[in-house]
Amino acid sequence: DVKVTQSSRYLVKRTGEKVFLECVQDMDHENMFWYRQDPGLGLRLIYFSYDVKMKEKGDIPEGYSVSREKKERFSLILESASTNQTSMYLCATSVLLDTQYFGPGTRLTVL
Amino acid sequence: GQQVMQIPQYQHVQEGEDFTTYCNSSTTLSNIQWYKQRPGGHPVFLIQLVKSGEVKKQKRLTFQFGEAKKNSSLHITATQTTDVGTYFCAGFSGAGSYQLTFGKGTKLSVIP
């Protein structure tokens, strides 16, 4: 079974703080993705990575950056958190165009 | 960019009734995937359709991919309370991109 873990289920941060969300997978998948999920807006892609040290912008990259130093780990960074970044953040992995496996999500609240 | 529209946004059905959600893409898709997210959970893969006109079944769930590969549907026969959740379609446009574009989902409520 593919296992995708995320560093926290719930996180509360203050405006202006730097926030790190980490995702780790154990299946040697090339592709990793960060989405945010908001009511009525579905899943929106923030960034994805198809190889170590490679990254591509998704649909809503503004205010975020990512890091992939090792194949199994993909980090999402909020350089200066803002209240409009309060959301559910989901990490996913896949092989090529195949099934995406999601982590349990991190519910981030920015006060 | 590619857009994937999904309707309806919400559906309330009596247990035992049928349910259908529809997905339409602005561009031709190389494949389409369906996911289910239970309340409080994360999206879980259900199925992938690749061929034009393809129909696949999983017990009470029937998935179709349109002839033009721009639309898809998920039909649930005789809904049960275990079917509650949000159903998402998601499509790849291909063209060398690994980006999967999700519809906004249909939230299904089943009244016992």
Coordinates of C-alpha atoms in Angstrom, one line a residue:
Chain A
D1 CA 0.0 0.0 0.0
V2 CA 1.2 3.5 -0.8
K3 CA 1.7 5.6 2.2
V4 CA 1.7 9.4 2.0
T5 CA 2.2 11.2 5.3
Q6 CA 1.9 14.9 6.1
S7 CA 3.7 16.5 9.0
S8 CA 0.6 17.8 10.8
R9 CA -3.1 17.2 10.7
Y10 CA -3.9 20.6 12.3
L11 CA -1.7 23.7 12.4
V12 CA -2.4 27.2 13.7
K13 CA 0.0 30.1 12.8
R14 CA 0.0 33.8 13.0
T15 CA 0.0 36.3 10.1
G16 CA 3.6 36.9 8.8
E17 CA 5.0 33.6 10.1
K18 CA 7.0 31.3 7.9
V19 CA 5.2 28.0 7.6
F20 CA 6.5 24.6 6.5
L21 CA 4.3 21.8 5.4
E22 CA 6.0 18.5 4.8
C23 CA 4.9 15.5 2.8
V24 CA 6.7 12.1 2.7
Q25 CA 5.9 9.1 0.5
D26 CA 7.2 5.6 0.7
M27 CA 6.6 4.3 -2.8
D28 CA 9.4 5.9 -4.9
H29 CA 6.9 7.9 -7.0
E30 CA 8.4 10.5 -9.3
N31 CA 5.6 13.0 -9.1
M32 CA 4.5 14.9 -6.1
F33 CA 1.8 17.5 -5.8
W34 CA 0.5 20.2 -3.4
Y35 CA -3.2 21.2 -3.5
R36 CA -5.3 23.4 -1.4
Q37 CA -9.0 22.6 -0.9
D38 CA -11.6 25.2 -0.1
P39 CA -15.3 24.8 0.2
G40 CA -17.0 25.3 -3.2
L41 CA -13.6 25.6 -5.0
G42 CA -12.6 22.0 -5.1
L43 CA -8.9 21.0 -5.3
R44 CA -6.6 23.6 -6.7
L45 CA -3.0 22.8 -7.7
I46 CA -0.3 24.9 -6.1
Y47 CA 2.9 23.3 -7.2
F48 CA 4.1 19.9 -8.4
S49 CA 7.4 18.2 -8.9
Y50 CA 8.2 15.5 -11.4
D51 CA 11.8 14.8 -10.1
V52 CA 14.2 15.8 -7.4
K53 CA 15.0 19.5 -7.4
M54 CA 12.4 20.0 -10.2
K55 CA 9.3 22.0 -9.7
E56 CA 6.4 23.4 -11.8
K57 CA 3.9 26.0 -10.9
G58 CA 0.3 24.9 -10.7
D59 CA -2.8 27.1 -10.9
I60 CA -2.3 29.2 -7.7
P61 CA 1.4 29.4 -6.8
E62 CA 1.4 33.0 -5.5
G63 CA 2.5 33.2 -1.9
Y64 CA 3.9 29.7 -1.9
S65 CA 7.2 28.0 -2.7
V66 CA 8.3 24.4 -2.6
S67 CA 11.4 22.3 -2.1
R68 CA 12.2 18.8 -3.2
E69 CA 15.7 17.8 -2.1
K70 CA 15.0 14.1 -1.8
K71 CA 12.6 12.0 -3.9
E72 CA 10.4 10.9 -1.0
R73 CA 9.9 14.4 0.5
F74 CA 8.1 17.4 -0.9
S75 CA 7.8 20.6 1.2
L76 CA 5.4 23.5 0.8
I77 CA 6.5 26.8 2.2
L78 CA 4.5 29.8 3.0
E79 CA 7.1 32.5 3.3
S80 CA 4.8 35.0 5.1
A81 CA 1.5 33.4 6.0
S82 CA -1.7 35.4 5.5
T83 CA -5.2 34.8 6.6
N84 CA -6.3 34.0 3.0
Q85 CA -4.0 31.0 3.2
T86 CA -6.2 29.4 5.8
S87 CA -7.2 26.2 4.1
M88 CA -6.9 22.4 3.9
Y89 CA -3.6 21.4 2.2
L90 CA -3.4 18.1 0.5
C91 CA -0.2 16.4 -0.8
A92 CA -0.4 13.7 -3.4
T93 CA 2.0 11.4 -5.3
S94 CA 1.7 9.6 -8.6
V95 CA 3.6 7.7 -11.3
L96 CA 3.4 9.4 -14.6
L97 CA -0.3 10.0 -15.5
D98 CA -1.6 7.3 -13.2
T99 CA -3.5 7.3 -9.9
Q100 CA -2.8 10.1 -7.4
Y101 CA -2.5 9.0 -3.8
F102 CA -3.3 11.6 -1.3
G103 CA -2.1 12.2 2.2
P104 CA -4.5 12.8 5.1
G105 CA -4.2 16.6 4.7
T106 CA -3.2 19.5 7.0
R107 CA -5.8 22.0 8.1
L108 CA -4.0 25.3 8.4
T109 CA -5.5 28.2 10.2
V110 CA -3.7 31.6 10.0
L111 CA -4.8 34.1 12.6
Chain B
G1 CA -6.0 26.8 -19.4
Q2 CA -7.9 23.6 -19.1
Q3 CA -11.1 23.7 -17.2
V4 CA -13.2 20.9 -15.8
M5 CA -16.8 21.6 -14.9
Q6 CA -18.7 19.3 -12.7
I7 CA -22.5 19.3 -12.0
P8 CA -24.4 19.3 -9.8
Q9 CA -22.5 20.9 -6.9
Y10 CA -24.8 19.2 -4.3
Q11 CA -27.2 16.3 -4.5
H12 CA -29.6 15.0 -1.8
V13 CA -31.2 11.7 -2.5
Q14 CA -33.3 9.3 -0.6
E15 CA -31.6 6.0 0.2
G16 CA -32.3 3.6 -2.7
E17 CA -32.6 6.4 -5.4
D18 CA -30.1 6.7 -8.2
F19 CA -27.5 9.4 -8.4
T20 CA -25.5 10.8 -11.4
T21 CA -22.7 13.4 -11.5
Y22 CA -21.5 14.9 -14.8
C23 CA -18.1 16.2 -15.8
N24 CA -17.3 18.4 -18.8
S25 CA -13.9 19.5 -20.0
S26 CA -13.0 22.5 -22.1
T27 CA -10.4 20.5 -23.9
T28 CA -10.0 16.9 -25.1
L29 CA -8.6 14.7 -22.3
S30 CA -6.1 11.9 -22.5
N31 CA -7.7 10.2 -19.6
I32 CA -10.2 11.0 -16.8
Q33 CA -10.1 9.8 -13.2
W34 CA -12.7 9.7 -10.5
Y35 CA -12.1 10.2 -6.8
K36 CA -14.3 9.9 -3.7
Q37 CA -13.7 11.9 -0.6
R38 CA -15.6 10.9 2.5
P39 CA -16.5 13.6 5.1
G40 CA -13.3 14.4 7.0
G41 CA -11.2 12.3 4.7
H42 CA -9.0 12.7 1.7
P43 CA -9.7 12.0 -1.9
V44 CA -9.4 8.3 -2.8
F45 CA -9.0 7.0 -6.3
L46 CA -12.0 5.1 -7.8
I47 CA -11.2 4.5 -11.4
Q48 CA -9.5 5.8 -14.6
L49 CA -11.0 5.9 -18.1
V50 CA -8.8 6.1 -21.1
K51 CA -10.6 5.1 -24.2
S52 CA -13.2 7.0 -26.1
G53 CA -16.7 5.8 -25.2
E54 CA -15.4 3.6 -22.4
V55 CA -17.8 2.3 -19.8
K56 CA -16.6 0.7 -16.6
K57 CA -18.5 -0.7 -13.7
Q58 CA -17.7 -1.2 -10.0
K59 CA -20.6 -2.9 -8.3
R60 CA -23.3 -0.2 -8.2
L61 CA -21.1 2.5 -9.8
T62 CA -21.0 3.0 -13.6
F63 CA -18.5 5.3 -15.2
Q64 CA -18.6 6.6 -18.7
F65 CA -16.1 8.5 -20.9
G66 CA -17.6 10.4 -23.8
E67 CA -16.9 9.6 -27.4
A68 CA -15.1 13.0 -27.9
K69 CA -13.2 12.4 -24.6
K70 CA -14.4 15.7 -23.3
N71 CA -17.1 14.5 -20.9
S72 CA -17.7 11.8 -18.3
S73 CA -20.3 10.7 -15.9
L74 CA -20.6 8.6 -12.7
H75 CA -23.9 6.9 -12.0
I76 CA -24.7 5.2 -8.7
T77 CA -27.6 2.8 -8.7
A78 CA -29.7 2.4 -5.5
T79 CA -27.6 4.7 -3.3
Q80 CA -26.7 3.6 0.2
T81 CA -25.6 5.7 3.2
T82 CA -22.0 4.5 2.6
D83 CA -22.1 6.4 -0.7
V84 CA -22.1 9.7 1.2
G85 CA -19.2 12.0 0.2
T86 CA -17.9 14.3 -2.5
Y87 CA -17.1 12.8 -5.9
F88 CA -14.5 14.5 -8.0
C89 CA -13.6 14.0 -11.6
A90 CA -10.1 14.9 -12.8
G91 CA -8.6 15.0 -16.2
F92 CA -5.2 15.0 -17.9
S93 CA -4.9 17.0 -21.1
G94 CA -1.7 15.2 -21.9
A95 CA 0.7 17.3 -24.0
G96 CA 3.6 16.4 -21.7
S97 CA 1.9 17.8 -18.6
Y98 CA 1.5 15.8 -15.4
Q99 CA -1.0 18.3 -14.1
L100 CA -4.4 16.8 -13.2
T101 CA -7.2 19.3 -13.4
F102 CA -10.0 18.6 -10.9
G103 CA -13.7 19.4 -11.1
K104 CA -15.1 21.2 -8.1
G105 CA -16.9 18.0 -7.0
T106 CA -20.4 16.9 -6.3
K107 CA -21.3 16.5 -2.7
L108 CA -23.8 13.6 -2.2
S109 CA -26.0 13.3 0.8
V110 CA -28.1 10.2 1.3
I111 CA -31.2 10.4 3.5
P112 CA -31.9 7.1 5.2

